[in-house]
Every structure is written in structure tokens, then in C-alpha cells.
PDB file of C-alpha atoms in Angstrom:
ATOM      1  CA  UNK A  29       0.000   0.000   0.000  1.00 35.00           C
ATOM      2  CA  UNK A  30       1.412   3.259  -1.037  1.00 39.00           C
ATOM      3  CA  UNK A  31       0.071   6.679   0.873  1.00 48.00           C
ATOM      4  CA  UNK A  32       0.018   9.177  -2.682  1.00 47.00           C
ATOM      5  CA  UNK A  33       1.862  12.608  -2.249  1.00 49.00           C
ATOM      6  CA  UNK A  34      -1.473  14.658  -2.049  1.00 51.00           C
ATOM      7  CA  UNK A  35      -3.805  11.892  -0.071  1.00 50.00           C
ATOM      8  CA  UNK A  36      -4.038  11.818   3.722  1.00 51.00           C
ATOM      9  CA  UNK A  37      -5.876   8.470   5.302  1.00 56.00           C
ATOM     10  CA  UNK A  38      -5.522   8.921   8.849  1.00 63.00           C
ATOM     11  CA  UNK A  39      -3.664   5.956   9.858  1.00 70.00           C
ATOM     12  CA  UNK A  40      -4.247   4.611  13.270  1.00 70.00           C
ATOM     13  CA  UNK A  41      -4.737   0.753  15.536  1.00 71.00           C
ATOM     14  CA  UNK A  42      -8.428   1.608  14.875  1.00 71.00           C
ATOM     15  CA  UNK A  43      -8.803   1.964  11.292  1.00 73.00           C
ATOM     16  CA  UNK A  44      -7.317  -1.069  10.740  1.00 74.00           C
ATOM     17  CA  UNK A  45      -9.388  -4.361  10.118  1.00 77.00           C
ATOM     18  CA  UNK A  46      -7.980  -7.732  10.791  1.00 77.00           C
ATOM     19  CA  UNK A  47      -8.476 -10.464   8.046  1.00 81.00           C
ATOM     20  CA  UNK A  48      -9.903 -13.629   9.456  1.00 83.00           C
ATOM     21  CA  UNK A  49      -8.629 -17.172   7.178  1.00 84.00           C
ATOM     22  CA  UNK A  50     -10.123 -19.721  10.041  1.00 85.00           C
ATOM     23  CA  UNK A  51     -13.816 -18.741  10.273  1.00 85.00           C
ATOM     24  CA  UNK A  52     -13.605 -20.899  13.547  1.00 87.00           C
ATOM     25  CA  UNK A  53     -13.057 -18.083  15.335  1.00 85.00           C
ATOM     26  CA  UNK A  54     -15.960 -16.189  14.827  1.00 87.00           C
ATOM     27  CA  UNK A  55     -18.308 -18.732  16.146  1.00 90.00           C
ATOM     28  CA  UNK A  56     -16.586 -18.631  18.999  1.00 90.00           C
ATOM     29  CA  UNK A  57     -17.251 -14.873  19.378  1.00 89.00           C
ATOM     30  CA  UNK A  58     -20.811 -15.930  18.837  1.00 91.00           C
ATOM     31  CA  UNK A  59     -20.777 -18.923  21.384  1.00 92.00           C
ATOM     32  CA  UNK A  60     -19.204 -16.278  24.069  1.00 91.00           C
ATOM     33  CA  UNK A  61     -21.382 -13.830  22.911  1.00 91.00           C
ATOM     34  CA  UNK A  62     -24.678 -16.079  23.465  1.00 93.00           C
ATOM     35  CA  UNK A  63     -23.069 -16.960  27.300  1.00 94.00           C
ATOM     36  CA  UNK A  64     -22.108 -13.867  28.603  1.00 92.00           C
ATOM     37  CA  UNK A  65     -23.502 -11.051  26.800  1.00 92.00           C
ATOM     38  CA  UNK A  66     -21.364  -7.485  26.219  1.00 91.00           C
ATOM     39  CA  UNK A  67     -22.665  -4.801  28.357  1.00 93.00           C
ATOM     40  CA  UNK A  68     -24.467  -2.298  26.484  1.00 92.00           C
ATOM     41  CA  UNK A  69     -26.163   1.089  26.810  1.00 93.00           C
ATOM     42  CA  UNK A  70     -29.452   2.841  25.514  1.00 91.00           C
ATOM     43  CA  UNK A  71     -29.126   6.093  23.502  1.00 92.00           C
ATOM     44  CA  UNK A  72     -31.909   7.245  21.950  1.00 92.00           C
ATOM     45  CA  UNK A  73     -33.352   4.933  19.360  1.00 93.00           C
ATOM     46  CA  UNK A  74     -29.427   2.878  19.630  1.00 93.00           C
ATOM     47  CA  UNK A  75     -27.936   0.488  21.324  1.00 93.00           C
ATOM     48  CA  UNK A  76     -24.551   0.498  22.276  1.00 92.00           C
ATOM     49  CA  UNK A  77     -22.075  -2.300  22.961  1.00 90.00           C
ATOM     50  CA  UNK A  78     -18.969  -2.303  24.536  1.00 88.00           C
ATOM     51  CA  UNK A  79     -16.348  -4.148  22.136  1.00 83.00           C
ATOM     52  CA  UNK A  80     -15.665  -7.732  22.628  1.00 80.00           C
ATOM     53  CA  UNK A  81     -11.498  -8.811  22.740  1.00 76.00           C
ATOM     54  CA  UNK A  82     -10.971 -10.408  19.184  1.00 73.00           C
ATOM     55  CA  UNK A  83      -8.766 -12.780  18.702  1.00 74.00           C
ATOM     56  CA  UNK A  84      -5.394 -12.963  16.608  1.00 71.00           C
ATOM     57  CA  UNK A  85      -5.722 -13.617  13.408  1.00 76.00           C
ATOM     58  CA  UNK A  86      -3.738 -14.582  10.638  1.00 77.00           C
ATOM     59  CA  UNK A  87      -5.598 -12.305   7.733  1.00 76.00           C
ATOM     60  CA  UNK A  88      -4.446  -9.746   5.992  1.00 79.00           C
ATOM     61  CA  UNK A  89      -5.136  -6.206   7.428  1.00 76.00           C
ATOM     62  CA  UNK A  90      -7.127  -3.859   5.581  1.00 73.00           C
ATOM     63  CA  UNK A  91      -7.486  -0.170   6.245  1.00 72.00           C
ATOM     64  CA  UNK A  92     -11.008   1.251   6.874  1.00 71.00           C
ATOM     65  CA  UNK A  93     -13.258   4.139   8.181  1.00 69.00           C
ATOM     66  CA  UNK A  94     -11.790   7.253   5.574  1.00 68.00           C
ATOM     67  CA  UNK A  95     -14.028   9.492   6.809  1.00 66.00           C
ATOM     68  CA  UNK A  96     -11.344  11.893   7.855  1.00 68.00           C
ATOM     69  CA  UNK A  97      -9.614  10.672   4.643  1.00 68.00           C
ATOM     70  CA  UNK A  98      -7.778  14.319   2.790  1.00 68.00           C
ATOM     71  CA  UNK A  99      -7.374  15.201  -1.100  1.00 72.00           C
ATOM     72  CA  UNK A 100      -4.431  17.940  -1.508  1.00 68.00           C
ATOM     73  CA  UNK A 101      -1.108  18.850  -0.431  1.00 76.00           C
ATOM     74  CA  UNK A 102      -1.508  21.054   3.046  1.00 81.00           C
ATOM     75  CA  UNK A 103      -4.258  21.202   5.052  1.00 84.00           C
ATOM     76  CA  UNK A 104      -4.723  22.844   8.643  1.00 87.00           C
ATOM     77  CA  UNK A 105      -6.695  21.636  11.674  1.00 87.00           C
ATOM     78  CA  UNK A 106      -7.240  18.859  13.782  1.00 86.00           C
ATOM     79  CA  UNK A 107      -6.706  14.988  12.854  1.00 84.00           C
ATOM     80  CA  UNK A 108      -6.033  12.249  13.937  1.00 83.00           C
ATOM     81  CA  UNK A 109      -6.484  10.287  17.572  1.00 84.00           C
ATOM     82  CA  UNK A 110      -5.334  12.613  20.509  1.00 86.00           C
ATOM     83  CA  UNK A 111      -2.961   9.901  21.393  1.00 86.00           C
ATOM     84  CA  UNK A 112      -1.376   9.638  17.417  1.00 89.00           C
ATOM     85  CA  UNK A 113      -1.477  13.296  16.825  1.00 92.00           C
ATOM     86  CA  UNK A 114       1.799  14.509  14.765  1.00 95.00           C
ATOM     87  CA  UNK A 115       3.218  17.277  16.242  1.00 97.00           C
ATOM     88  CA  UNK A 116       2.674  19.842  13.681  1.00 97.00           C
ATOM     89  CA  UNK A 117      -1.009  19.239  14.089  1.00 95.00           C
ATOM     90  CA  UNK A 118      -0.853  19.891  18.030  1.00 95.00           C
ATOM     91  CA  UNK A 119       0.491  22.993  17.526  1.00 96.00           C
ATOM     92  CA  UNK A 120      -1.725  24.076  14.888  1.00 95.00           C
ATOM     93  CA  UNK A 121       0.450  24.020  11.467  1.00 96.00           C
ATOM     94  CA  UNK A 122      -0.099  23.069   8.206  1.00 95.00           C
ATOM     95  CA  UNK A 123       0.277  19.333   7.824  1.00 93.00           C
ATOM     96  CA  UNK A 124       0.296  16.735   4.899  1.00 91.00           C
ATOM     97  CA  UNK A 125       1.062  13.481   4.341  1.00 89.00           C
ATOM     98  CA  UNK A 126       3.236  13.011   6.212  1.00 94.00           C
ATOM     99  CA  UNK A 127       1.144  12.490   9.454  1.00 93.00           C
ATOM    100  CA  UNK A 128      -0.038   9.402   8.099  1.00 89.00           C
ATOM    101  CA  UNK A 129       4.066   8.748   8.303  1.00 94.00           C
ATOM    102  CA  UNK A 130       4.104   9.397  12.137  1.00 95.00           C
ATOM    103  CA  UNK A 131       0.341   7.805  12.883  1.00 91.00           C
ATOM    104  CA  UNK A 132       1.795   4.538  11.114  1.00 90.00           C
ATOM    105  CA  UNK A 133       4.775   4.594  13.397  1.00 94.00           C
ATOM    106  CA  UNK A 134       3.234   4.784  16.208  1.00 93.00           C
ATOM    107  CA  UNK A 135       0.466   2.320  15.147  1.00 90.00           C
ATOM    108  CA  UNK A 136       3.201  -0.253  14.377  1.00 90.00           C
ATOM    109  CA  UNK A 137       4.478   0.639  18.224  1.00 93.00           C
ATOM    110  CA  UNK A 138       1.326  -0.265  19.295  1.00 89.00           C
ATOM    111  CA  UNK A 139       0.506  -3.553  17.678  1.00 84.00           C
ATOM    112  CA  UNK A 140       4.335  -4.770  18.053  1.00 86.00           C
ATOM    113  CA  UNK A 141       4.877  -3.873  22.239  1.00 88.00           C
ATOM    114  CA  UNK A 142       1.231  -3.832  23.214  1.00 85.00           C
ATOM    115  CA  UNK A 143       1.316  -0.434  24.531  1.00 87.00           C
ATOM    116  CA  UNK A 144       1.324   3.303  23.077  1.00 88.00           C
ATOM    117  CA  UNK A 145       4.832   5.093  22.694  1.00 89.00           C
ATOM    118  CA  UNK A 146       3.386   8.295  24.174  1.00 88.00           C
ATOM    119  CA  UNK A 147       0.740   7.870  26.813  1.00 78.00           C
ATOM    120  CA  UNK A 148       0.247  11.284  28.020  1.00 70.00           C
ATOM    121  CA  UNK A 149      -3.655  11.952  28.025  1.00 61.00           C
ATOM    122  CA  UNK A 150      -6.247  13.776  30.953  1.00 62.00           C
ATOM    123  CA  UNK A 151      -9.743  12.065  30.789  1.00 51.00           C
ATOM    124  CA  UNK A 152      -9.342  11.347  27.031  1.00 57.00           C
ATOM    125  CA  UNK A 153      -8.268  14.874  26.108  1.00 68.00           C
ATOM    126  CA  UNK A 154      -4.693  15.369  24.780  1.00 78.00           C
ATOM    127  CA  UNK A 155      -2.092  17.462  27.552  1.00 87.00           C
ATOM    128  CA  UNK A 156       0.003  19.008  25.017  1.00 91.00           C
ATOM    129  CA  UNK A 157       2.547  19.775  28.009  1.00 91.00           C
ATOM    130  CA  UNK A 158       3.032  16.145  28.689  1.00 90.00           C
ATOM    131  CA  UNK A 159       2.420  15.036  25.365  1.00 92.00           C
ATOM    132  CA  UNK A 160       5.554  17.696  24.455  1.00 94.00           C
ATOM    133  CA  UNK A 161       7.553  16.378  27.734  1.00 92.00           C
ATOM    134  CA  UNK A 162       6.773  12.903  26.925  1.00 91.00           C
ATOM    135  CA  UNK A 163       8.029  13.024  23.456  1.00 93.00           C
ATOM    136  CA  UNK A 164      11.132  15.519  23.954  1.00 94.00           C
ATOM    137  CA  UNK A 165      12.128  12.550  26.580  1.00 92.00           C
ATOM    138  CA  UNK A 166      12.070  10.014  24.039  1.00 92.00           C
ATOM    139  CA  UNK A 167      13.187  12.069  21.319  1.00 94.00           C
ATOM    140  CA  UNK A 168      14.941  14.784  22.074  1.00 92.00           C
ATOM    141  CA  UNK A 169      14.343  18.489  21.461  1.00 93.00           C
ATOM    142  CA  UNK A 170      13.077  19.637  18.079  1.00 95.00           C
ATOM    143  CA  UNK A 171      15.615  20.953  15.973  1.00 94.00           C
ATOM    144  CA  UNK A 172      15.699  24.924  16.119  1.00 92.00           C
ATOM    145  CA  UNK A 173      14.070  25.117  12.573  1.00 94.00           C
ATOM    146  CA  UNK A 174      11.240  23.248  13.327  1.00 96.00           C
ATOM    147  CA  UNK A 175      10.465  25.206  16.677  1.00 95.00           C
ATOM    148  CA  UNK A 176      10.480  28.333  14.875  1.00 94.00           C
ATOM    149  CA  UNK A 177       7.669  27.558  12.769  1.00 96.00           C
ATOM    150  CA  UNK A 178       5.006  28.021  16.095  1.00 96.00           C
ATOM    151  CA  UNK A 179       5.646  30.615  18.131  1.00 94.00           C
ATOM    152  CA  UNK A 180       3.966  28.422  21.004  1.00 95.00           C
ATOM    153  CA  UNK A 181       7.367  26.137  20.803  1.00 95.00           C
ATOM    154  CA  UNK A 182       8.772  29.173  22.931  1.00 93.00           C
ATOM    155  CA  UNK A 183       6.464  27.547  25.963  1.00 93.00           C
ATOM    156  CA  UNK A 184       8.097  24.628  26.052  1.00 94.00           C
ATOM    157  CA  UNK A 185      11.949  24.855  24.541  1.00 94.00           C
ATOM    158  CA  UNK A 186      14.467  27.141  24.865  1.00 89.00           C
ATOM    159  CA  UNK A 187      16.203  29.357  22.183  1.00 80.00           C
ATOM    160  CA  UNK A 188      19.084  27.820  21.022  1.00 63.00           C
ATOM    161  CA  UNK A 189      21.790  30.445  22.538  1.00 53.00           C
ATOM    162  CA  UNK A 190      25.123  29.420  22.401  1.00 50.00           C
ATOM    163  CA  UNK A 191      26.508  31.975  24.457  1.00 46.00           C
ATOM    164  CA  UNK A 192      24.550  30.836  27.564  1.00 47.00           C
ATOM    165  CA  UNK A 193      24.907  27.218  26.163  1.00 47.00           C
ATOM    166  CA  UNK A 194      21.076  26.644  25.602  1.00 49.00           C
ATOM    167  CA  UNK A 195      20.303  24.588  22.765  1.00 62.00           C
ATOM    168  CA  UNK A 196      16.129  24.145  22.933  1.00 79.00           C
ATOM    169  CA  UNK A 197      16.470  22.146  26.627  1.00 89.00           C
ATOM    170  CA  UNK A 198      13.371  21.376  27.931  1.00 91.00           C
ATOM    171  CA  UNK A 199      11.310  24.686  29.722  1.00 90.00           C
ATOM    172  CA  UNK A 200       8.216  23.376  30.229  1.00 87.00           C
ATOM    173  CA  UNK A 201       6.257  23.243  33.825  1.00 86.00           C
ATOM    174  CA  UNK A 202       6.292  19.638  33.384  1.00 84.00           C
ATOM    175  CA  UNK A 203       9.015  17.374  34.515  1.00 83.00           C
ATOM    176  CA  UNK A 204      10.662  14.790  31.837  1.00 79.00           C
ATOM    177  CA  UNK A 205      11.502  11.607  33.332  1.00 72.00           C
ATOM    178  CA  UNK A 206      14.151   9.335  32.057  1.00 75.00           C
ATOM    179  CA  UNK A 207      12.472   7.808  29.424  1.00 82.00           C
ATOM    180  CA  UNK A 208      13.759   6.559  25.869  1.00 89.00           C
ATOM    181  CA  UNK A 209      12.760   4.401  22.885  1.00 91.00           C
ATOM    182  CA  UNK A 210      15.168   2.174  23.746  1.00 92.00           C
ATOM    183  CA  UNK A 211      13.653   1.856  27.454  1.00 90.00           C
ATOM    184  CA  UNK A 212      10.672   1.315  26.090  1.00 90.00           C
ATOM    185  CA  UNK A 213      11.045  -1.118  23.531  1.00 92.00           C
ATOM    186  CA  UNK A 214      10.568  -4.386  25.578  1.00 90.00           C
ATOM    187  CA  UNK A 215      10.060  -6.988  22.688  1.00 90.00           C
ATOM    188  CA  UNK A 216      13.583  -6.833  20.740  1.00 91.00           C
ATOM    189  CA  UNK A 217      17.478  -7.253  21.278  1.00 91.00           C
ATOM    190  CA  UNK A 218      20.760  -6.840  19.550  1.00 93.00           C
ATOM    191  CA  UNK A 219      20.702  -5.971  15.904  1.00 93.00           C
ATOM    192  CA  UNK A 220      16.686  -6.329  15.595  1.00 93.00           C
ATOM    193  CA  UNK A 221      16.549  -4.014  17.921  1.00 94.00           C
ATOM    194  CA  UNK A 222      18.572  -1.715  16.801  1.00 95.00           C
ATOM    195  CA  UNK A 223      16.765  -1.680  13.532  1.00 95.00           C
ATOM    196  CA  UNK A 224      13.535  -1.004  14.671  1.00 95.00           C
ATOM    197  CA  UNK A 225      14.355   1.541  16.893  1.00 96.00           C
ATOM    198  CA  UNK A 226      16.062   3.126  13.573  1.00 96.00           C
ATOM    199  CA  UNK A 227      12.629   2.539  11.743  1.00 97.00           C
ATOM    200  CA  UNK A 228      10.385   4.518  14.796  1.00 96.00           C
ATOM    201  CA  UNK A 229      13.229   7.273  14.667  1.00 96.00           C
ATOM    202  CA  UNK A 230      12.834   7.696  11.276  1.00 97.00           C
ATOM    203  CA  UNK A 231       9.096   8.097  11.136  1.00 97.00           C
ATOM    204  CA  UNK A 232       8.547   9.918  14.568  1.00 97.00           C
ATOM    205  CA  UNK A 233      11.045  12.645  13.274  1.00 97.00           C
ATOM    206  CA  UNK A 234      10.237  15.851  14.356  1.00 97.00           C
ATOM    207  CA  UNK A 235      10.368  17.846  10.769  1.00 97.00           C
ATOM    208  CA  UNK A 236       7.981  16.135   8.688  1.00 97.00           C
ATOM    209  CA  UNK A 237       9.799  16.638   5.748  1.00 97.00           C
ATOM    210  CA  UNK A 238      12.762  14.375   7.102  1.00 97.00           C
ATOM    211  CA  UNK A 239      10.145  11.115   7.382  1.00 97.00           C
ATOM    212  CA  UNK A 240      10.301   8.876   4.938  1.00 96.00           C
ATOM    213  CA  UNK A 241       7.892   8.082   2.536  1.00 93.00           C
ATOM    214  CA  UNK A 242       5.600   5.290   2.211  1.00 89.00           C
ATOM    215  CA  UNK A 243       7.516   3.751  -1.090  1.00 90.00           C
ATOM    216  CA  UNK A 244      10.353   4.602   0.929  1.00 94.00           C
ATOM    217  CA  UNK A 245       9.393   2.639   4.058  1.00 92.00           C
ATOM    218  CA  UNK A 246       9.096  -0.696   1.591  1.00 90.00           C
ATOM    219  CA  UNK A 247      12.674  -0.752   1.896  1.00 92.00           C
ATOM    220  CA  UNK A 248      13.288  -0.439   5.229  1.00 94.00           C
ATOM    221  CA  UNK A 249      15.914  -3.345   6.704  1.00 93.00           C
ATOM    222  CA  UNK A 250      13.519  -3.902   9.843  1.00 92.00           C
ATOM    223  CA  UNK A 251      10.356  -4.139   7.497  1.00 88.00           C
ATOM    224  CA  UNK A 252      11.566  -6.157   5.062  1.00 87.00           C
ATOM    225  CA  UNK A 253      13.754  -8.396   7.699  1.00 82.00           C
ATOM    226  CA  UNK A 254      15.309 -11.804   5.524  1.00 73.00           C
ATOM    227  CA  UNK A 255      14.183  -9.634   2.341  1.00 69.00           C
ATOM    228  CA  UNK A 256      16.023  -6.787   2.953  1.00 55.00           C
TER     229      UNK A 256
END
């Protein structure tokens, strides 16, 4: 699947179907399903229900719900899941393609540890000051020329003055902890490791300009693996 240069598909864990090859499994959902019902809600004329735990599954994946699906090159506003949210979108600059480049990353975080790189949300609402602390932890500082594009940068780095040796440290009211991708990352070891911690720095760049594409990506050592 290649993302075009002036389409935008919002890439995240939940716009992504699984494939099911052994039917089996579903009527095992159903059997469940028929013993212990899913909780569920009224509203309005709907019913709700809360989302059964599906199994692994062998399938291909498919990519789905395009509502917030984009035709052109630069767009502005909000996209995306608070918790996959590019940074040029939290602070409010034009964005293209190339958040489907950091959403992916992140999604293939998810699915491959079983957790979220950044975590940093209040009551389902993204904290931009944690989200900013989280992600400067793990990735250090934007470079000066993207931190000049949003004046807002100046509320959480500082100016990069060499004579008082800053160099856009962290000034936020927010504490960083010692956190890294390479903390994180509890699956992987020795040269595998090393590869896909290449792969997440490449697409959680800062600049989106310096991601990679998505033909680009097809030849990535850690995606490819014995193919590469």
C-alpha cells in the first residue's frame, strides 16, 4: 500500500481491520457472545455495545473508516487520535502526508509492544505539556528550525543560545523523566533491535519533511527483515 503525495488516510490501531482465514473463530465470538452477553447502553433509538477482545488472526489487514480521509497537499486543523497526533497538528500548522508517516509509526508501536509510545492523556483529552515532555524525553528536542515555525514552541523549549549554552532544553512546567525508545522497547534485542528503533526514529522525526515516505518505508531493513 502506497500513501500518494497529495492523499491523507488517517492511519491509526483503529482503522485497521484484521483479516480472518479460520472462520472458527468467529463462532466462537458468537458462542461467548450467546453466554455472557457485552454490556451495552441505551441512547436514543441505539444500542450500544462495549467491544468484545478479538482474537489474533492470521488475515491480511485492511485499512477502513476514511471518513477523515484528505485530497491535496496542506491542510490545517485537527486529525487524527489525541494519542497519534503529529506534532505539527498539536500545535496548529499546516500538515500533509506526512502524518499518516508518524500515525503509522506509532500504530506499528502499538501492535508490536502492546502499549502506546506516548501515553500522556487527561480524561481522554490530549495534555500538550506532557504530550511535548513525553516526546522531547524520548526524542529529544526539536531541531531549532522546526520550533520556529510556532511561536507556542517558545512555551516549552528554549532558544538555542550558544553563548549561555542553551540549545532548545526542555522549559516546560512539566518534569521529563528518564524515558527513551530504547527503554521502552521491551520486545527486541541486539541488531533487531537496533533496527527497529532506527525505523520509529525515522518516522517519529520531528520535521515532517525528514520522514520517509511510504515507497520509501518498503525498503526499510527492519520491514523487510530476511528480504532486505
Amino acid at each position: 500500500m502506497l500513501l500518494k503525495a497529495n492523499r491523507i488516510i488517517d492511519i491509526h490501531p483503529n482503522n485497521i481491520l484484521a483479516g480472518v482465514e479460520d472462520v472458527s473463530v468467529l463462532t466462537i465470538l458468537e458462542r461467548d457472545e450467546l453466554s455472557s452477553p457485552s454490556p451495552r447502553k441505551q441512547d436514543g433509538d441505539r444500542i450500544i455495545y462495549l467491544s468484545r477482545p478479538m482474537f489474533l488472526t492470521d488475515g491480511e489487514p485492511l485499512l477502513s473508516d476514511l471518513g477523515e480521509a484528505r485530497l491535496g497537499q496542506s491542510h490545517k486543523g485537527t486529525i487524527m487520535p489525541s494519542l497519534y497526533r503529529a506534532p505539527e497538528v498539536i500545535l496548529g500548522l499546516d500538515w500533509n502526508n506526512k502524518v499518516d508517516i508518524w500515525g503509522f509509526g506509532q500504530t506499528i508501536w502499538t501492535i508490536f509492544q502492546g502499549s502506546h509510545v506516548f501515553r500522556s492523556e487527561n480524561m481522554g483529552e490530549l495534555d500538550k505539556m506532557q504530550r511535548f515532555a513525553e516526546m522531547t524525553s524520548c526524542l529529544g528536542s526539536p531541531p531549532q528550525e522546526f520550533r520556529n515555525r510556532s511561536p507556542e514552541c517558545a512555551d516549552y523549549w528554549d532558544e538555542n543560545v550558544p553563548s549561555l549554552c542553551t540549545t532548545g532544553n526542555w522549559r516546560g512546567s512539566v518534569s521529563i523523566h528518564g524515558q527513551s525508545l530504547e527503554l521502552r522497547e521491551k520486545q527486541l534485542d541486539g541488531e533487531e533491535k537496533e533496527q527497529f528503533l532506527r525505523l520509529m526514529r525515522k518516522m517519529l522525526a520531528w520535521p515532517p519533511e525528514e520522514r520517509p515516505s511510504a515507497e520509501e518505508l518498503l525498503y526499510d531493513e527492519w520491514i523487510r527483515g530476511n528480504d532486505y
